PDB file of C-alpha atoms and ligand atoms in Angstrom:
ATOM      1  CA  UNK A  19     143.255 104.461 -22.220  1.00  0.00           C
ATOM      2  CA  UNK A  20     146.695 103.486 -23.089  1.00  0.00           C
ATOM      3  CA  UNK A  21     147.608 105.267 -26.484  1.00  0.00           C
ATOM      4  CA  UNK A  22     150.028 102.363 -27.698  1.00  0.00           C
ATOM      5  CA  UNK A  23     147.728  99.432 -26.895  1.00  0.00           C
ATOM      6  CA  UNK A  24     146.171  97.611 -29.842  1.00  0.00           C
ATOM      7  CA  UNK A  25     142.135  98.023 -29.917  1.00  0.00           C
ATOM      8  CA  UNK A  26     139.642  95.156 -30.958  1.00  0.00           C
ATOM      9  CA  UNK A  27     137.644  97.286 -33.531  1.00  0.00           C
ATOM     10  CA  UNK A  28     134.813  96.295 -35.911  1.00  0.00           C
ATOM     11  CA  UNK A  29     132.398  98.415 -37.904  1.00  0.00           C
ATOM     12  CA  UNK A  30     128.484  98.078 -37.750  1.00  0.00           C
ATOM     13  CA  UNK A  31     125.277  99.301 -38.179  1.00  0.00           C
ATOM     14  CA  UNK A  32     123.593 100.522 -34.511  1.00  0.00           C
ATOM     15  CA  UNK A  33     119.856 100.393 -34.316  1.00  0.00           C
ATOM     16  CA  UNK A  34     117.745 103.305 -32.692  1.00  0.00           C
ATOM     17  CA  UNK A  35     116.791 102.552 -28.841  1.00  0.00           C
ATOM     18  CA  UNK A  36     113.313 101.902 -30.062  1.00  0.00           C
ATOM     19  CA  UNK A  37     114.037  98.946 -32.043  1.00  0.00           C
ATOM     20  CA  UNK A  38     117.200  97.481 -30.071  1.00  0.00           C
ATOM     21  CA  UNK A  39     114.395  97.227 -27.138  1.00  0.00           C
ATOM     22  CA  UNK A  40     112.272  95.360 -29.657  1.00  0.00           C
ATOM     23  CA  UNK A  41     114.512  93.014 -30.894  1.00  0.00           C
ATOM     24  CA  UNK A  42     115.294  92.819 -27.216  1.00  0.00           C
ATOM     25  CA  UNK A  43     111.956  91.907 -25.796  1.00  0.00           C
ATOM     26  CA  UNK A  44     111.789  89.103 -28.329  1.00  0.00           C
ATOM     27  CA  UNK A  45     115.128  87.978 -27.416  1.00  0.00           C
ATOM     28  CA  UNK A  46     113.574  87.711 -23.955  1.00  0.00           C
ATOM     29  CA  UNK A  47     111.152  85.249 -24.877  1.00  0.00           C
ATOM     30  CA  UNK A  48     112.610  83.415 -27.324  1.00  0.00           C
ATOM     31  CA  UNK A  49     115.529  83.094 -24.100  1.00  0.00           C
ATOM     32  CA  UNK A  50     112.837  81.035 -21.976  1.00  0.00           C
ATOM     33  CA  UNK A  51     113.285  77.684 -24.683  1.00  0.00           C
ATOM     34  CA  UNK A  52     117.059  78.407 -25.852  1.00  0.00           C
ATOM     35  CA  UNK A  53     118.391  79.899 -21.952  1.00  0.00           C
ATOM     36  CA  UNK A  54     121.723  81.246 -22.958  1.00  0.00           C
ATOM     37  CA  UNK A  55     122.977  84.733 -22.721  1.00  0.00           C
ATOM     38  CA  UNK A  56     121.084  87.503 -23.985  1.00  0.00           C
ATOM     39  CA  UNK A  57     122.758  90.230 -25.561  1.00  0.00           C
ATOM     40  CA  UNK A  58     121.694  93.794 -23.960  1.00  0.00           C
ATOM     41  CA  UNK A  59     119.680  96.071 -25.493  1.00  0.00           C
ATOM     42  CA  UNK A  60     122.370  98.994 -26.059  1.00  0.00           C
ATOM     43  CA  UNK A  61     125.103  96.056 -27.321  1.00  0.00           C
ATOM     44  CA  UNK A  62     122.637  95.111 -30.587  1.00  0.00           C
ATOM     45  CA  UNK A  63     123.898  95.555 -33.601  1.00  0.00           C
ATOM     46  CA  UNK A  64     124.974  94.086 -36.909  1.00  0.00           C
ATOM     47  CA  UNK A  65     128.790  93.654 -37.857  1.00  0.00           C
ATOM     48  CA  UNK A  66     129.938  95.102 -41.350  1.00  0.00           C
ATOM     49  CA  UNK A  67     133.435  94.315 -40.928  1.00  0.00           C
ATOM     50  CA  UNK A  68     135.241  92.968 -38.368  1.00  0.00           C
ATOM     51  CA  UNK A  69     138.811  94.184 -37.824  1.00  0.00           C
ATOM     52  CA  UNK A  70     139.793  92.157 -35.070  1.00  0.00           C
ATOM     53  CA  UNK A  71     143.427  94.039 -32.697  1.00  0.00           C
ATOM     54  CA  UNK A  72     144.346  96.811 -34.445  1.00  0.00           C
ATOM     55  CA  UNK A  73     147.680  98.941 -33.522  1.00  0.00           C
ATOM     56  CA  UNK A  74     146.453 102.074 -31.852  1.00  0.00           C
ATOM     57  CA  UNK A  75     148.289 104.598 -34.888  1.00  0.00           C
ATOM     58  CA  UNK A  76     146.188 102.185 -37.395  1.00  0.00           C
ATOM     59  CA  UNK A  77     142.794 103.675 -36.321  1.00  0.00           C
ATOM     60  CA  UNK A  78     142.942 106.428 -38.528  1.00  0.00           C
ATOM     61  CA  UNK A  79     143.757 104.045 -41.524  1.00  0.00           C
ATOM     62  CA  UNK A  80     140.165 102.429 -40.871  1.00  0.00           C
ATOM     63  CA  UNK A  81     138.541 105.838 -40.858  1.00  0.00           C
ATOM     64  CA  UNK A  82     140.178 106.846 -43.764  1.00  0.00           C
ATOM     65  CA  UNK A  83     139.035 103.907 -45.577  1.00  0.00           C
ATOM     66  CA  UNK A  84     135.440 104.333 -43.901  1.00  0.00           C
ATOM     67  CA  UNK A  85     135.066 108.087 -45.369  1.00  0.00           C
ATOM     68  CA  UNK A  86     136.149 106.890 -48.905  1.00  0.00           C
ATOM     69  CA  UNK A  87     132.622 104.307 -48.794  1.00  0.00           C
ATOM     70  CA  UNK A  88     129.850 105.983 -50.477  1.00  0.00           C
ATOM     71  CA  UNK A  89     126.938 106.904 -48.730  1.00  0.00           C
ATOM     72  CA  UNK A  90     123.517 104.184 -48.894  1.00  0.00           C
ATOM     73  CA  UNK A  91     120.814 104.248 -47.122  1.00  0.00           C
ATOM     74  CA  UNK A  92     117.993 101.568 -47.032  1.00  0.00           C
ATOM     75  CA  UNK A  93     115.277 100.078 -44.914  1.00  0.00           C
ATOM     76  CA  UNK A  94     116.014  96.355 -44.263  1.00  0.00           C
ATOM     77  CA  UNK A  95     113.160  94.531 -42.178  1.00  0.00           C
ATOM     78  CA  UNK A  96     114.006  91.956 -39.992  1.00  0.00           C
ATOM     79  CA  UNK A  97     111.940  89.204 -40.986  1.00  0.00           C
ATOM     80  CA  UNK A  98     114.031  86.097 -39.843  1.00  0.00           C
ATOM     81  CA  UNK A  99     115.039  84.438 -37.014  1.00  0.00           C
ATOM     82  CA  UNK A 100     117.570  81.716 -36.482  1.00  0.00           C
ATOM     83  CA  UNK A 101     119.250  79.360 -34.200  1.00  0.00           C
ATOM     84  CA  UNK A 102     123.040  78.271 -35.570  1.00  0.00           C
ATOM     85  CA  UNK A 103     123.841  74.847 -34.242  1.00  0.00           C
ATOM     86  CA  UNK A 104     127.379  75.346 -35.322  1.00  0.00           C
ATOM     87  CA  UNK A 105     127.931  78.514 -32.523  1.00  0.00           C
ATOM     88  CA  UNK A 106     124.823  78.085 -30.980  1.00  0.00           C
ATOM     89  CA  UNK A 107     123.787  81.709 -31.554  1.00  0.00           C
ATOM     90  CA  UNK A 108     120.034  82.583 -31.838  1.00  0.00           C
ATOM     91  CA  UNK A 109     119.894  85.622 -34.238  1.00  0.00           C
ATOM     92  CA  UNK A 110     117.599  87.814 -36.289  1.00  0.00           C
ATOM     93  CA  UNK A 111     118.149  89.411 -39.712  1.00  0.00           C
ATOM     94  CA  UNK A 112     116.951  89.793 -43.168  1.00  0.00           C
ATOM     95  CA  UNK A 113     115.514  86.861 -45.047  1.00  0.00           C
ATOM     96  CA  UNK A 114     117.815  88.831 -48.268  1.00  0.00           C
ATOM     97  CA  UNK A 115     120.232  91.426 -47.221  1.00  0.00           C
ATOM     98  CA  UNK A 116     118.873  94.811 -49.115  1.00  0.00           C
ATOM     99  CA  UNK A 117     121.361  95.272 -52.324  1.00  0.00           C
ATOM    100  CA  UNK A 118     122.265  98.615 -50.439  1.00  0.00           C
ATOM    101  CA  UNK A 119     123.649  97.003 -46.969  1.00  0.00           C
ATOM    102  CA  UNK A 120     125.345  94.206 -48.946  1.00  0.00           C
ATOM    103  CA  UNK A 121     127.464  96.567 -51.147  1.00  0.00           C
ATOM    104  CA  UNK A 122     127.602  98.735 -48.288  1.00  0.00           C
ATOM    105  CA  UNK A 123     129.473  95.493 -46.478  1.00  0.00           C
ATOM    106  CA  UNK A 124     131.072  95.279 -49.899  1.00  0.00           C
ATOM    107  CA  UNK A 125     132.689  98.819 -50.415  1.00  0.00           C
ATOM    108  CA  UNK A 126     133.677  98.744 -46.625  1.00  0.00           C
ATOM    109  CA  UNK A 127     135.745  95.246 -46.915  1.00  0.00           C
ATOM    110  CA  UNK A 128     137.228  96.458 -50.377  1.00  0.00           C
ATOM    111  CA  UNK A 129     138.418 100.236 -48.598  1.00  0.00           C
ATOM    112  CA  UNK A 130     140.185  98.508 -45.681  1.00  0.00           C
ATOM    113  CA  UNK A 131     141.658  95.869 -47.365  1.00  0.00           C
ATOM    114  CA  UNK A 132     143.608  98.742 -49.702  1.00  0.00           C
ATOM    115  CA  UNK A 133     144.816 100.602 -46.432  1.00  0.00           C
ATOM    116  CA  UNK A 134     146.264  96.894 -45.699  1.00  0.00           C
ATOM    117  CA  UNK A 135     143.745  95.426 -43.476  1.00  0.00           C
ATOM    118  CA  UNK A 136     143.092  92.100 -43.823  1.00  0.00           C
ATOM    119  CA  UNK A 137     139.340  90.632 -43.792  1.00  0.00           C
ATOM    120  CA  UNK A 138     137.420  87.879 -43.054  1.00  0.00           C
ATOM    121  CA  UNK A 139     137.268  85.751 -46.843  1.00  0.00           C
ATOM    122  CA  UNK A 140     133.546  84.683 -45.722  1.00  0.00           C
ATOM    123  CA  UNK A 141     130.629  85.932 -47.421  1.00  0.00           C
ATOM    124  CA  UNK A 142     129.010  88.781 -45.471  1.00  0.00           C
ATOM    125  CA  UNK A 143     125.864  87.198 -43.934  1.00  0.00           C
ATOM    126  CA  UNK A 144     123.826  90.080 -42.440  1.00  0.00           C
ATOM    127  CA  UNK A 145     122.865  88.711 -39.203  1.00  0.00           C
ATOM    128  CA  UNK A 146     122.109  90.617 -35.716  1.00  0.00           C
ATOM    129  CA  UNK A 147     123.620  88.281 -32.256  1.00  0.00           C
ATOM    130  CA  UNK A 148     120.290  88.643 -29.587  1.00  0.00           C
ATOM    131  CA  UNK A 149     121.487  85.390 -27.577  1.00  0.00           C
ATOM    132  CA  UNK A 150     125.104  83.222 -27.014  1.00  0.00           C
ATOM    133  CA  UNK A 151     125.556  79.657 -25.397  1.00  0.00           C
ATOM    134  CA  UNK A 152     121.711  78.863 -26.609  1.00  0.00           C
ATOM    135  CA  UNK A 153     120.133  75.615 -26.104  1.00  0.00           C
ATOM    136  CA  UNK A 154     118.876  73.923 -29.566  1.00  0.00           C
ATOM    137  CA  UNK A 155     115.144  74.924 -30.570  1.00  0.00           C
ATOM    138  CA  UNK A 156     113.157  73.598 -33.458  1.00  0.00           C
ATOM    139  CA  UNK A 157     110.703  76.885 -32.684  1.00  0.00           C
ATOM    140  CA  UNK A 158     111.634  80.272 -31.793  1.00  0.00           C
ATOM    141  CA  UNK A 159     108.547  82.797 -31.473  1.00  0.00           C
ATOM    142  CA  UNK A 160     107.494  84.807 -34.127  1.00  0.00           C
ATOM    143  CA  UNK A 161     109.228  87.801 -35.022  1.00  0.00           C
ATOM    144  CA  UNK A 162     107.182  91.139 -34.683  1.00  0.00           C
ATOM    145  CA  UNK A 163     107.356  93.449 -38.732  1.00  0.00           C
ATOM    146  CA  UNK A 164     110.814  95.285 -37.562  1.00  0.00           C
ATOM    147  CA  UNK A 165     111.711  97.699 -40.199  1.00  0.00           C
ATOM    148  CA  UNK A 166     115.274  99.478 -39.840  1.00  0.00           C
ATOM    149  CA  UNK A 167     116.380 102.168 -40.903  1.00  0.00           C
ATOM    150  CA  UNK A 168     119.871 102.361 -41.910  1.00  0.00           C
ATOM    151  CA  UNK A 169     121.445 105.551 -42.553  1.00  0.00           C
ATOM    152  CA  UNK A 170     125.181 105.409 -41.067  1.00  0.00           C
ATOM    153  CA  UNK A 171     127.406 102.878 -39.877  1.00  0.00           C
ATOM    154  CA  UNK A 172     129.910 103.154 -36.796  1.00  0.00           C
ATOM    155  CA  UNK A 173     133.443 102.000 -35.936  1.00  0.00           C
ATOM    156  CA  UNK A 174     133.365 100.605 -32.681  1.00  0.00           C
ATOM    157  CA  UNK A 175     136.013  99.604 -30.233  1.00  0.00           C
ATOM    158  CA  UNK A 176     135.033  95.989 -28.903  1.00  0.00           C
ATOM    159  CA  UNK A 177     136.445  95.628 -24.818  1.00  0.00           C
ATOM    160  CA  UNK A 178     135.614  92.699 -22.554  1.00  0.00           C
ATOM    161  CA  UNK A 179     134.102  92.843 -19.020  1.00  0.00           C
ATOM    162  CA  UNK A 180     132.844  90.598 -16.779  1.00  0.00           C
ATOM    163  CA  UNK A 181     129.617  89.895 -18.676  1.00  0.00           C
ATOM    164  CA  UNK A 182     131.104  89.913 -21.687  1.00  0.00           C
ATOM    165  CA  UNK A 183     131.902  92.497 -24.738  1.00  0.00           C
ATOM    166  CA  UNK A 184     131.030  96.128 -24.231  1.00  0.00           C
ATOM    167  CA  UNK A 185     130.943  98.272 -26.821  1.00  0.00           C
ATOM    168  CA  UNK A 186     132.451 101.987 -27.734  1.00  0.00           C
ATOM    169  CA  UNK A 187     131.120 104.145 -31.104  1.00  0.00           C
ATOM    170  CA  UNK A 188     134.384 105.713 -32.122  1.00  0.00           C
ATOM    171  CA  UNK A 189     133.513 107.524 -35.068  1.00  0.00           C
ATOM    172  CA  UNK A 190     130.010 107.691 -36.868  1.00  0.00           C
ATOM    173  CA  UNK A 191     130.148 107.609 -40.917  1.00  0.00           C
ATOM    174  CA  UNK A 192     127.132 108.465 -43.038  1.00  0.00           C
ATOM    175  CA  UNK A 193     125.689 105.454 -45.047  1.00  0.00           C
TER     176      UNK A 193
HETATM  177  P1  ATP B 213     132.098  87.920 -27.074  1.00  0.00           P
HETATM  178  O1  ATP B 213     133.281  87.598 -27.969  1.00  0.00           O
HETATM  179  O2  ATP B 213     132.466  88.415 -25.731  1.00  0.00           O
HETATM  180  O3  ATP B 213     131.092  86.836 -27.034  1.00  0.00           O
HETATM  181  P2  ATP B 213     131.359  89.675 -29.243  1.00  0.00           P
HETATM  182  O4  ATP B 213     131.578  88.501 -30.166  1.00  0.00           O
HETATM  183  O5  ATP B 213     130.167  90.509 -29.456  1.00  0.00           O
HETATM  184  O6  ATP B 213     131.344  89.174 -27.734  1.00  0.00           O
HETATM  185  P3  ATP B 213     133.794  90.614 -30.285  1.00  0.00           P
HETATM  186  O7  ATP B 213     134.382  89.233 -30.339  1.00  0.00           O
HETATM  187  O8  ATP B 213     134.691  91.741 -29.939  1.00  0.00           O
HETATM  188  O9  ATP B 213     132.593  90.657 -29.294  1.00  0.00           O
HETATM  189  O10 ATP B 213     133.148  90.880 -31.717  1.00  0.00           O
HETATM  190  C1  ATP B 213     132.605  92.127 -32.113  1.00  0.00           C
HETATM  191  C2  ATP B 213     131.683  91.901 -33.300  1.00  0.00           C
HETATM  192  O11 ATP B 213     132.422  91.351 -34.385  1.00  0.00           O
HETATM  193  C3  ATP B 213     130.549  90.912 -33.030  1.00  0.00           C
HETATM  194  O12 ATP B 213     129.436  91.296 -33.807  1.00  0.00           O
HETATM  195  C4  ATP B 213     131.094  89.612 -33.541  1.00  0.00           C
HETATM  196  O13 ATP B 213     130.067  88.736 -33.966  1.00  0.00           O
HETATM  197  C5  ATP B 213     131.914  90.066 -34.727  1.00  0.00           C
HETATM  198  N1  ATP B 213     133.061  89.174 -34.948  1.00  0.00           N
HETATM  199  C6  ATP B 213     133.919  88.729 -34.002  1.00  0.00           C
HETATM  200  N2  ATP B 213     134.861  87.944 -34.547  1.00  0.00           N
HETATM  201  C7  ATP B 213     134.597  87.882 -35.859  1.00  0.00           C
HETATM  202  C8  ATP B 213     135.213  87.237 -36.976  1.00  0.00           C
HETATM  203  N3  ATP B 213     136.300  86.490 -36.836  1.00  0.00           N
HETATM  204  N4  ATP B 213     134.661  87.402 -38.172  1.00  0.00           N
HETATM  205  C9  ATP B 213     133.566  88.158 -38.350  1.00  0.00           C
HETATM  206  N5  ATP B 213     132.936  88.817 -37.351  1.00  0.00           N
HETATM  207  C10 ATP B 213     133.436  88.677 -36.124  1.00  0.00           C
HETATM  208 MG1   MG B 214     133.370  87.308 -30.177  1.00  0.00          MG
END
Protein backbone atom coordinates (compact mmCIF):
# COMPACT_ATOMS: atom_id res chain seq x y z
CA UNK A 1 0.00 0.00 0.00
CA UNK A 2 1.21 3.40 -0.73
CA UNK A 3 1.41 5.34 2.69
CA UNK A 4 0.61 8.88 1.06
CA UNK A 5 -2.35 7.78 -1.08
CA UNK A 6 -5.79 8.94 0.02
CA UNK A 7 -8.16 5.84 1.13
CA UNK A 8 -12.02 5.61 0.36
CA UNK A 9 -13.10 4.81 4.01
CA UNK A 10 -16.59 4.41 5.53
CA UNK A 11 -17.70 2.97 8.85
CA UNK A 12 -20.35 0.10 9.27
CA UNK A 13 -21.83 -2.48 11.03
CA UNK A 14 -20.53 -6.24 9.64
CA UNK A 15 -22.92 -9.07 10.14
CA UNK A 16 -21.73 -12.61 11.42
CA UNK A 17 -21.11 -15.22 8.40
CA UNK A 18 -24.29 -16.88 9.48
CA UNK A 19 -26.55 -14.15 8.68
CA UNK A 20 -24.57 -12.39 5.68
CA UNK A 21 -25.23 -16.03 4.00
CA UNK A 22 -28.87 -15.51 4.88
CA UNK A 23 -29.45 -12.30 3.69
CA UNK A 24 -27.45 -13.73 0.84
CA UNK A 25 -29.53 -16.67 -0.14
CA UNK A 26 -32.51 -14.36 -0.27
CA UNK A 27 -30.67 -11.98 -2.33
CA UNK A 28 -30.30 -14.99 -4.63
CA UNK A 29 -33.81 -15.38 -5.22
CA UNK A 30 -35.10 -12.26 -5.06
CA UNK A 31 -32.00 -11.79 -8.09
CA UNK A 32 -34.08 -14.24 -10.48
CA UNK A 33 -37.09 -11.17 -10.99
CA UNK A 34 -34.73 -7.97 -10.41
CA UNK A 35 -31.22 -9.72 -12.35
CA UNK A 36 -28.68 -7.17 -11.36
CA UNK A 37 -25.59 -7.63 -9.36
CA UNK A 38 -25.63 -9.33 -6.20
CA UNK A 39 -23.54 -8.18 -3.54
CA UNK A 40 -21.29 -11.16 -1.99
CA UNK A 41 -21.83 -12.62 1.04
CA UNK A 42 -18.53 -11.36 2.93
CA UNK A 43 -19.17 -7.56 1.25
CA UNK A 44 -22.79 -7.20 3.35
CA UNK A 45 -23.04 -4.73 5.52
CA UNK A 46 -24.73 -1.53 6.60
CA UNK A 47 -22.97 1.99 6.23
CA UNK A 48 -22.88 4.29 9.44
CA UNK A 49 -20.94 6.93 7.93
CA UNK A 50 -19.49 7.32 4.86
CA UNK A 51 -16.20 9.22 4.64
CA UNK A 52 -15.62 9.13 1.13
CA UNK A 53 -11.06 9.81 0.07
CA UNK A 54 -9.50 10.47 3.03
CA UNK A 55 -5.62 11.66 3.21
CA UNK A 56 -3.71 8.67 4.45
CA UNK A 57 -2.29 10.83 7.95
CA UNK A 58 -6.26 11.56 8.44
CA UNK A 59 -7.03 7.90 9.37
CA UNK A 60 -6.19 8.25 12.79
CA UNK A 61 -8.49 11.41 13.07
CA UNK A 62 -11.52 8.96 12.19
CA UNK A 63 -10.42 6.51 14.85
CA UNK A 64 -10.02 9.00 17.26
CA UNK A 65 -13.40 10.24 16.71
CA UNK A 66 -14.70 6.47 16.53
CA UNK A 67 -13.24 5.67 20.22
CA UNK A 68 -14.86 8.90 21.65
CA UNK A 69 -18.69 7.15 20.47
CA UNK A 70 -20.16 5.44 23.33
CA UNK A 71 -20.68 1.96 23.31
CA UNK A 72 -24.65 0.49 22.21
CA UNK A 73 -25.56 -2.54 21.54
CA UNK A 74 -29.01 -3.71 20.17
CA UNK A 75 -30.75 -6.38 18.19
CA UNK A 76 -32.32 -4.86 15.02
CA UNK A 77 -34.37 -7.49 12.86
CA UNK A 78 -34.47 -7.16 9.40
CA UNK A 79 -37.96 -7.14 8.59
CA UNK A 80 -38.06 -5.11 5.24
CA UNK A 81 -37.20 -5.36 1.93
CA UNK A 82 -37.04 -2.79 -0.81
CA UNK A 83 -36.43 -1.98 -4.35
CA UNK A 84 -35.28 2.00 -4.88
CA UNK A 85 -36.33 3.08 -8.33
CA UNK A 86 -34.22 6.14 -7.91
CA UNK A 87 -30.64 3.82 -7.78
CA UNK A 88 -32.22 0.80 -8.55
CA UNK A 89 -30.87 -0.96 -5.45
CA UNK A 90 -32.86 -3.90 -3.92
CA UNK A 91 -32.11 -3.75 -0.12
CA UNK A 92 -33.12 -5.09 3.26
CA UNK A 93 -33.28 -3.33 6.64
CA UNK A 94 -35.34 -2.40 9.55
CA UNK A 95 -38.93 -1.35 9.11
CA UNK A 96 -37.65 1.46 12.27
CA UNK A 97 -34.01 1.73 12.87
CA UNK A 98 -33.60 0.56 16.79
CA UNK A 99 -33.13 4.05 18.86
CA UNK A 100 -29.63 2.45 19.68
CA UNK A 101 -28.21 2.10 15.88
CA UNK A 102 -29.75 5.49 15.00
CA UNK A 103 -27.89 7.45 17.76
CA UNK A 104 -25.17 5.16 17.24
CA UNK A 105 -25.20 6.70 13.37
CA UNK A 106 -25.82 9.89 15.30
CA UNK A 107 -22.80 10.10 17.79
CA UNK A 108 -20.53 8.72 14.91
CA UNK A 109 -21.53 11.69 12.30
CA UNK A 110 -21.35 14.30 15.26
CA UNK A 111 -17.43 12.82 16.40
CA UNK A 112 -16.09 13.11 12.83
CA UNK A 113 -17.54 16.10 11.90
CA UNK A 114 -15.52 17.83 15.14
CA UNK A 115 -12.14 16.21 13.91
CA UNK A 116 -13.21 18.21 10.56
CA UNK A 117 -14.76 15.62 8.48
CA UNK A 118 -17.41 16.53 6.55
CA UNK A 119 -20.73 14.26 6.24
CA UNK A 120 -23.35 13.42 4.20
CA UNK A 121 -26.46 16.21 5.40
CA UNK A 122 -29.02 13.20 4.60
CA UNK A 123 -30.87 11.55 7.21
CA UNK A 124 -29.26 8.21 8.13
CA UNK A 125 -31.59 5.58 6.57
CA UNK A 126 -30.43 2.19 7.91
CA UNK A 127 -30.47 0.14 4.90
CA UNK A 128 -28.21 -3.08 3.93
CA UNK A 129 -27.18 -3.06 -0.39
CA UNK A 130 -27.90 -7.17 -1.36
CA UNK A 131 -28.28 -6.24 -5.24
CA UNK A 132 -27.07 -3.09 -7.82
CA UNK A 133 -28.30 -2.37 -11.50
CA UNK A 134 -31.80 -4.26 -10.46
CA UNK A 135 -34.62 -4.54 -12.75
CA UNK A 136 -38.02 -2.91 -11.26
CA UNK A 137 -40.23 -5.47 -9.15
CA UNK A 138 -43.62 -4.84 -7.67
CA UNK A 139 -42.79 -8.29 -5.47
CA UNK A 140 -39.68 -9.32 -3.93
CA UNK A 141 -39.94 -12.71 -1.81
CA UNK A 142 -40.53 -12.72 1.63
CA UNK A 143 -37.94 -12.01 3.98
CA UNK A 144 -37.01 -14.93 6.45
CA UNK A 145 -37.24 -13.35 10.83
CA UNK A 146 -33.36 -12.11 10.62
CA UNK A 147 -32.44 -10.83 13.95
CA UNK A 148 -28.88 -9.03 14.24
CA UNK A 149 -26.95 -8.58 16.63
CA UNK A 150 -25.04 -5.49 16.79
CA UNK A 151 -22.32 -5.12 19.13
CA UNK A 152 -19.35 -3.13 17.28
CA UNK A 153 -18.98 -1.23 14.27
CA UNK A 154 -15.84 -1.21 11.83
CA UNK A 155 -13.91 1.34 9.75
CA UNK A 156 -13.39 -0.05 6.54
CA UNK A 157 -11.24 0.90 3.63
CA UNK A 158 -13.54 0.73 0.39
CA UNK A 159 -11.05 -0.39 -2.98
CA UNK A 160 -12.42 -1.23 -6.41
CA UNK A 161 -11.73 -4.40 -8.49
CA UNK A 162 -12.95 -5.78 -11.36
CA UNK A 163 -16.30 -6.85 -9.90
CA UNK A 164 -16.67 -4.06 -8.07
CA UNK A 165 -15.89 -2.68 -4.32
CA UNK A 166 -13.95 -4.93 -1.99
CA UNK A 167 -13.81 -4.31 1.31
CA UNK A 168 -10.92 -4.01 4.22
CA UNK A 169 -11.92 -3.88 8.32
CA UNK A 170 -9.29 -1.45 9.48
CA UNK A 171 -10.02 -1.09 12.95
CA UNK A 172 -12.96 -2.74 15.00
CA UNK A 173 -14.72 -0.32 17.74
CA UNK A 174 -17.06 -1.67 20.39
CA UNK A 175 -20.76 -0.52 19.99
P1 LIG B 1 -19.67 0.44 -5.89
O1 LIG B 1 -19.51 1.94 -5.71
O2 LIG B 1 -18.53 -0.22 -6.55
O3 LIG B 1 -20.97 0.06 -6.47
P2 LIG B 1 -20.00 0.48 -3.02
O4 LIG B 1 -21.01 1.59 -3.23
O5 LIG B 1 -20.34 -0.59 -2.07
O6 LIG B 1 -19.66 -0.20 -4.42
P3 LIG B 1 -18.31 2.53 -2.12
O7 LIG B 1 -18.82 3.50 -3.15
O8 LIG B 1 -16.88 2.60 -1.75
O9 LIG B 1 -18.62 1.07 -2.55
O10 LIG B 1 -19.20 2.77 -0.81
C1 LIG B 1 -18.94 2.14 0.43
C2 LIG B 1 -20.20 2.20 1.28
O11 LIG B 1 -20.55 3.56 1.52
C3 LIG B 1 -21.42 1.57 0.63
O12 LIG B 1 -22.24 1.04 1.65
C4 LIG B 1 -22.12 2.73 -0.02
O13 LIG B 1 -23.51 2.52 -0.13
C5 LIG B 1 -21.83 3.84 0.96
N1 LIG B 1 -21.75 5.14 0.28
C6 LIG B 1 -21.06 5.41 -0.85
N2 LIG B 1 -21.19 6.70 -1.20
C7 LIG B 1 -21.98 7.26 -0.27
C8 LIG B 1 -22.48 8.58 -0.06
N3 LIG B 1 -22.19 9.58 -0.88
N4 LIG B 1 -23.26 8.79 1.00
C9 LIG B 1 -23.57 7.80 1.85
N5 LIG B 1 -23.12 6.53 1.73
C10 LIG B 1 -22.34 6.26 0.69
MG1 LIG C 1 -20.61 3.36 -4.39
Amino acid sequence: MNGKAPLRLFFAVWPEPKLAHRLASWANSAHRTTGGRLTRAESIHLTLAFLGEVPAPRVENAISAALRVPARTCIMQIDEACFWPHNRIVWAGPRETPAPLAELAADLKQQLEVEGFDLDARSFQAHITLIRKARATRQLPPLPALDWRVHEFVLVRSMKDREGARYEVLRRFAA
